[in-house]
Amino acid sequence: MKHCGVVLRVLVLLGCVLSIHNGLAMEEEGLCSSSAYDYGDALGKAILFFEGQRSGKLPSRQRVKWRGDSALSDGHTEKVNLIGGYYDAGDNVKFGWPMAFSVSLMSWAATEYKKEISSAKQLGHLRTAIRWGTDLILRAHTSPTTLYTQVGDGNSDHQCWERPEDMDTPRTLYKITSESPGTEAAAEAAAALSAASIVFKGVHSNYSKKLLSHSKSLFEFADKYRKSYSASCPFYCSYSGYQDELLWAAAWLHAASGEKKYLSYVLSNQGWSQAVSEFSWDNKFVGAQTLLAKEFYGGKKNLTKFKSDAESFICAVMPRSSSVQIRTTPGGLLYIRDSSNLQYVLSSSMVLFIYTKTLISSHVNGVQCGSVHFSATRIKKFAKSQVDYLLGNNPMKMSYMVGFGSKYPMQLHHRGSSIPSIKVHPAKVGCNEGFSNYYSSSKPNPNTHVGAIVGGPDSNDHFNDVRSDYSHAEPATYINAAFVGSVAALLAESKEECLQLSQINKPANMAS
């Protein structure tokens, strides 16, 4: 009987071990098994969106056919060429600061998930989208201490509902100089160009070198002439200050150039680093922290502050964390702000995916949030749930990406999409006519802006598909850029990464 008791205890213990192992295996399966959504299709459509946002002379290979050439004289009043770049959102203004952030995010995605994006046959399109932005930033940087940061007056533009091809509102130019600096805008441009230089390094080496050279110059300008950027207020105001952009730019410059002075810069200014619960066009702290945490796990242990702050962000957004700061909707969506909430959801997801990639490659099983431990698998699973929510797994049973799935927003708050294409209706549509005939129409937009991601549902998971509701129905470049960086991670569910996850999660007494 004594031996039977021992055997029974051994069997119970073995059962517990198997139960834990099976639970972990089920977690892995949730990430590594086939999905209900075609992430490759979603990625392609998210990148295609940028072609619908293009300003300037459209190329012969333009795939969004309802658009035409526009704003072909931008910059001429000051004898500079500011043609090109992207219209910011549903309007016809080119805001350089958030556009540069969009370029930074797309470039980050292209460097982190190059192989996976390439396997989906989207790497070439993504590089083209990045370059459409970087070309304008280069042209806007007309001297070491001059950067044009905006084309178009936001107030007058918002008084009109016109296609970009018909636009006759003032194309007012805004710039920063040594006499009138704007550190956030210059530093973000530096971050965008250095990140993009990595993307083009093995493809167009001369272009990559040019990007890096301008990035270094812009960073020096941003750091030497420190003053908060205010030219794009009230549309884009800096609430977090400029220290986050300086750290973000320095981290990218270190990654792109390998020069120790940029690492020394972040170390000497690590007191600036803050634990935050938001990653956005305004607040880049956790972006810099995530980049530098990778360096920490690579052996640079003097970067502990950045690693700790990055993990505080994870603890702030993960449900059931003992230090959670961000609530979720009843349907499970992170809810940071009512206006354009999906931008924050997707930028958070992008950080969660990239940070867990670092943890997995460093053979670190997760993050400790007070009394709660989150495995890398669990963090990834939550990030995946945010992407899946957007694509249709939500109480409204709809996709928040135009053109994806069978049900999606039909009344996008977007001038070009809501007015018939100039190729179908060549007669000019003026300011007031646009408002009365198209903005106020209850009909679906005549042009399907494929890939556009709207601001998203309210705090109760409800979405009212009405064009006038810009807080929830308007797309923006930085929303899509963050989605690219999030959905690309789900293409990365390769056998190699799933194997790494299983090795990390395998109980010690079951390891081979």
mmCIF file of N, CA, C and O in Angstrom, residues 236-276:
data_model
loop_
_atom_site.group_PDB
_atom_site.id
_atom_site.type_symbol
_atom_site.label_atom_id
_atom_site.label_comp_id
_atom_site.label_asym_id
_atom_site.label_seq_id
_atom_site.Cartn_x
_atom_site.Cartn_y
_atom_site.Cartn_z
ATOM 1 N N TYR A 236 -2.363 69.546 -34.262
ATOM 2 C CA TYR A 236 -1.336 68.678 -33.679
ATOM 3 C C TYR A 236 -0.494 69.504 -32.723
ATOM 4 O O TYR A 236 0.407 70.232 -33.135
ATOM 5 N N CYS A 237 -0.818 69.395 -31.449
ATOM 6 C CA CYS A 237 -0.090 70.129 -30.412
ATOM 7 C C CYS A 237 0.775 69.164 -29.621
ATOM 8 O O CYS A 237 0.391 68.014 -29.390
ATOM 9 N N SER A 238 1.915 69.638 -29.183
ATOM 10 C CA SER A 238 2.805 68.803 -28.386
ATOM 11 C C SER A 238 2.425 68.897 -26.914
ATOM 12 O O SER A 238 2.515 69.959 -26.304
ATOM 13 N N TYR A 239 1.988 67.762 -26.374
ATOM 14 C CA TYR A 239 1.643 67.699 -24.955
ATOM 15 C C TYR A 239 2.744 67.023 -24.138
ATOM 16 O O TYR A 239 2.886 67.276 -22.952
ATOM 17 N N SER A 240 3.515 66.175 -24.792
ATOM 18 C CA SER A 240 4.543 65.422 -24.065
ATOM 19 C C SER A 240 5.895 66.126 -24.065
ATOM 20 O O SER A 240 6.839 65.637 -23.462
ATOM 21 N N GLY A 241 5.993 67.279 -24.745
ATOM 22 C CA GLY A 241 7.283 67.957 -24.839
ATOM 23 C C GLY A 241 8.145 67.349 -25.921
ATOM 24 O O GLY A 241 7.690 66.513 -26.713
ATOM 25 N N TYR A 242 9.409 67.750 -25.969
ATOM 26 C CA TYR A 242 10.292 67.283 -27.054
ATOM 27 C C TYR A 242 11.333 66.253 -26.621
ATOM 28 O O TYR A 242 12.064 65.717 -27.442
ATOM 29 N N GLN A 243 11.400 65.963 -25.332
ATOM 30 C CA GLN A 243 12.437 65.028 -24.875
ATOM 31 C C GLN A 243 12.218 63.621 -25.430
ATOM 32 O O GLN A 243 13.179 62.896 -25.722
ATOM 33 N N ASP A 244 10.945 63.227 -25.593
ATOM 34 C CA ASP A 244 10.663 61.902 -26.144
ATOM 35 C C ASP A 244 11.150 61.791 -27.585
ATOM 36 O O ASP A 244 11.748 60.788 -27.975
ATOM 37 N N GLU A 245 10.913 62.841 -28.383
ATOM 38 C CA GLU A 245 11.389 62.812 -29.779
ATOM 39 C C GLU A 245 12.907 62.779 -29.871
ATOM 40 O O GLU A 245 13.469 62.113 -30.754
ATOM 41 N N LEU A 246 13.581 63.486 -28.974
ATOM 42 C CA LEU A 246 15.047 63.487 -29.001
ATOM 43 C C LEU A 246 15.597 62.092 -28.666
ATOM 44 O O LEU A 246 16.535 61.610 -29.306
ATOM 45 N N LEU A 247 15.007 61.433 -27.680
ATOM 46 C CA LEU A 247 15.438 60.066 -27.343
ATOM 47 C C LEU A 247 15.123 59.094 -28.479
ATOM 48 O O LEU A 247 15.936 58.231 -28.825
ATOM 49 N N TRP A 248 13.944 59.225 -29.051
ATOM 50 C CA TRP A 248 13.480 58.385 -30.161
ATOM 51 C C TRP A 248 14.409 58.529 -31.364
ATOM 52 O O TRP A 248 14.847 57.541 -31.955
ATOM 53 N N ALA A 249 14.736 59.778 -31.707
ATOM 54 C CA ALA A 249 15.628 60.030 -32.845
ATOM 55 C C ALA A 249 17.034 59.501 -32.574
ATOM 56 O O ALA A 249 17.659 58.890 -33.452
ATOM 57 N N ALA A 250 17.538 59.722 -31.365
ATOM 58 C CA ALA A 250 18.885 59.252 -31.025
ATOM 59 C C ALA A 250 18.953 57.732 -31.062
ATOM 60 O O ALA A 250 19.950 57.146 -31.518
ATOM 61 N N ALA A 251 17.890 57.070 -30.592
ATOM 62 C CA ALA A 251 17.857 55.601 -30.610
ATOM 63 C C ALA A 251 17.885 55.080 -32.049
ATOM 64 O O ALA A 251 18.591 54.109 -32.358
ATOM 65 N N TRP A 252 17.138 55.730 -32.933
ATOM 66 C CA TRP A 252 17.142 55.313 -34.340
ATOM 67 C C TRP A 252 18.473 55.616 -35.009
ATOM 68 O O TRP A 252 18.970 54.824 -35.819
ATOM 69 N N LEU A 253 19.069 56.744 -34.667
ATOM 70 C CA LEU A 253 20.372 57.080 -35.246
ATOM 71 C C LEU A 253 21.440 56.090 -34.808
ATOM 72 O O LEU A 253 22.324 55.730 -35.590
ATOM 73 N N HIS A 254 21.347 55.651 -33.558
ATOM 74 C CA HIS A 254 22.292 54.623 -33.102
ATOM 75 C C HIS A 254 22.078 53.326 -33.869
ATOM 76 O O HIS A 254 23.045 52.686 -34.314
ATOM 77 N N ALA A 255 20.813 52.952 -34.055
ATOM 78 C CA ALA A 255 20.503 51.719 -34.785
ATOM 79 C C ALA A 255 20.973 51.799 -36.234
ATOM 80 O O ALA A 255 21.465 50.821 -36.797
ATOM 81 N N ALA A 256 20.828 52.984 -36.840
ATOM 82 C CA ALA A 256 21.156 53.143 -38.257
ATOM 83 C C ALA A 256 22.645 53.319 -38.514
ATOM 84 O O ALA A 256 23.181 52.806 -39.503
ATOM 85 N N SER A 257 23.300 54.050 -37.623
ATOM 86 C CA SER A 257 24.704 54.399 -37.864
ATOM 87 C C SER A 257 25.694 53.550 -37.074
ATOM 88 O O SER A 257 26.847 53.380 -37.487
ATOM 89 N N GLY A 258 25.246 53.036 -35.920
ATOM 90 C CA GLY A 258 26.152 52.296 -35.046
ATOM 91 C C GLY A 258 27.118 53.198 -34.290
ATOM 92 O O GLY A 258 27.998 52.707 -33.572
ATOM 93 N N GLU A 259 26.951 54.508 -34.432
ATOM 94 C CA GLU A 259 27.875 55.449 -33.779
ATOM 95 C C GLU A 259 27.579 55.546 -32.283
ATOM 96 O O GLU A 259 26.438 55.742 -31.864
ATOM 97 N N LYS A 260 28.620 55.424 -31.495
ATOM 98 C CA LYS A 260 28.476 55.380 -30.045
ATOM 99 C C LYS A 260 27.966 56.686 -29.455
ATOM 100 O O LYS A 260 27.363 56.689 -28.382
ATOM 101 N N LYS A 261 28.160 57.792 -30.169
ATOM 102 C CA LYS A 261 27.756 59.078 -29.589
ATOM 103 C C LYS A 261 26.247 59.161 -29.371
ATOM 104 O O LYS A 261 25.785 59.844 -28.451
ATOM 105 N N TYR A 262 25.496 58.438 -30.194
ATOM 106 C CA TYR A 262 24.040 58.467 -30.022
ATOM 107 C C TYR A 262 23.612 57.616 -28.826
ATOM 108 O O TYR A 262 22.650 57.956 -28.130
ATOM 109 N N LEU A 263 24.338 56.548 -28.571
ATOM 110 C CA LEU A 263 24.071 55.746 -27.376
ATOM 111 C C LEU A 263 24.472 56.536 -26.134
ATOM 112 O O LEU A 263 23.763 56.514 -25.117
ATOM 113 N N SER A 264 25.582 57.246 -26.212
ATOM 114 C CA SER A 264 26.013 58.105 -25.095
ATOM 115 C C SER A 264 24.975 59.183 -24.815
ATOM 116 O O SER A 264 24.724 59.546 -23.657
ATOM 117 N N TYR A 265 24.341 59.667 -25.893
ATOM 118 C CA TYR A 265 23.329 60.720 -25.755
ATOM 119 C C TYR A 265 22.141 60.211 -24.934
ATOM 120 O O TYR A 265 21.695 60.882 -23.995
ATOM 121 N N VAL A 266 21.642 59.025 -25.284
ATOM 122 C CA VAL A 266 20.475 58.520 -24.540
ATOM 123 C C VAL A 266 20.850 58.169 -23.103
ATOM 124 O O VAL A 266 20.040 58.354 -22.181
ATOM 125 N N LEU A 267 22.073 57.696 -22.899
ATOM 126 C CA LEU A 267 22.505 57.374 -21.540
ATOM 127 C C LEU A 267 22.638 58.638 -20.685
ATOM 128 O O LEU A 267 22.210 58.657 -19.530
ATOM 129 N N SER A 268 23.188 59.677 -21.261
ATOM 130 C CA SER A 268 23.366 60.915 -20.487
ATOM 131 C C SER A 268 22.037 61.627 -20.247
ATOM 132 O O SER A 268 21.942 62.475 -19.358
ATOM 133 N N ASN A 269 21.013 61.267 -21.044
ATOM 134 C CA ASN A 269 19.699 61.891 -20.884
ATOM 135 C C ASN A 269 18.621 60.884 -20.466
ATOM 136 O O ASN A 269 17.432 61.115 -20.677
ATOM 137 N N GLN A 270 19.048 59.795 -19.828
ATOM 138 C CA GLN A 270 18.064 58.767 -19.472
ATOM 139 C C GLN A 270 17.091 59.243 -18.400
ATOM 140 O O GLN A 270 16.000 58.675 -18.240
ATOM 141 N N GLY A 271 17.427 60.308 -17.717
ATOM 142 C CA GLY A 271 16.506 60.899 -16.747
ATOM 143 C C GLY A 271 15.235 61.435 -17.395
ATOM 144 O O GLY A 271 14.220 61.626 -16.714
ATOM 145 N N TRP A 272 15.298 61.695 -18.706
ATOM 146 C CA TRP A 272 14.098 62.146 -19.423
ATOM 147 C C TRP A 272 13.056 61.038 -19.549
ATOM 148 O O TRP A 272 11.870 61.311 -19.646
ATOM 149 N N SER A 273 13.516 59.808 -19.591
ATOM 150 C CA SER A 273 12.634 58.677 -19.877
ATOM 151 C C SER A 273 11.538 58.559 -18.816
ATOM 152 O O SER A 273 11.809 58.632 -17.618
ATOM 153 N N GLN A 274 10.318 58.380 -19.279
ATOM 154 C CA GLN A 274 9.166 58.275 -18.380
ATOM 155 C C GLN A 274 8.397 56.989 -18.647
ATOM 156 O O GLN A 274 8.345 56.516 -19.777
ATOM 157 N N ALA A 275 7.802 56.454 -17.593
ATOM 158 C CA ALA A 275 6.879 55.337 -17.762
ATOM 159 C C ALA A 275 5.555 55.912 -18.238
ATOM 160 O O ALA A 275 4.989 56.788 -17.585
ATOM 161 N N VAL A 276 5.082 55.450 -19.389
ATOM 162 C CA VAL A 276 3.882 56.015 -20.003
ATOM 163 C C VAL A 276 2.881 54.901 -20.329
ATOM 164 O O VAL A 276 3.186 53.710 -20.219
#
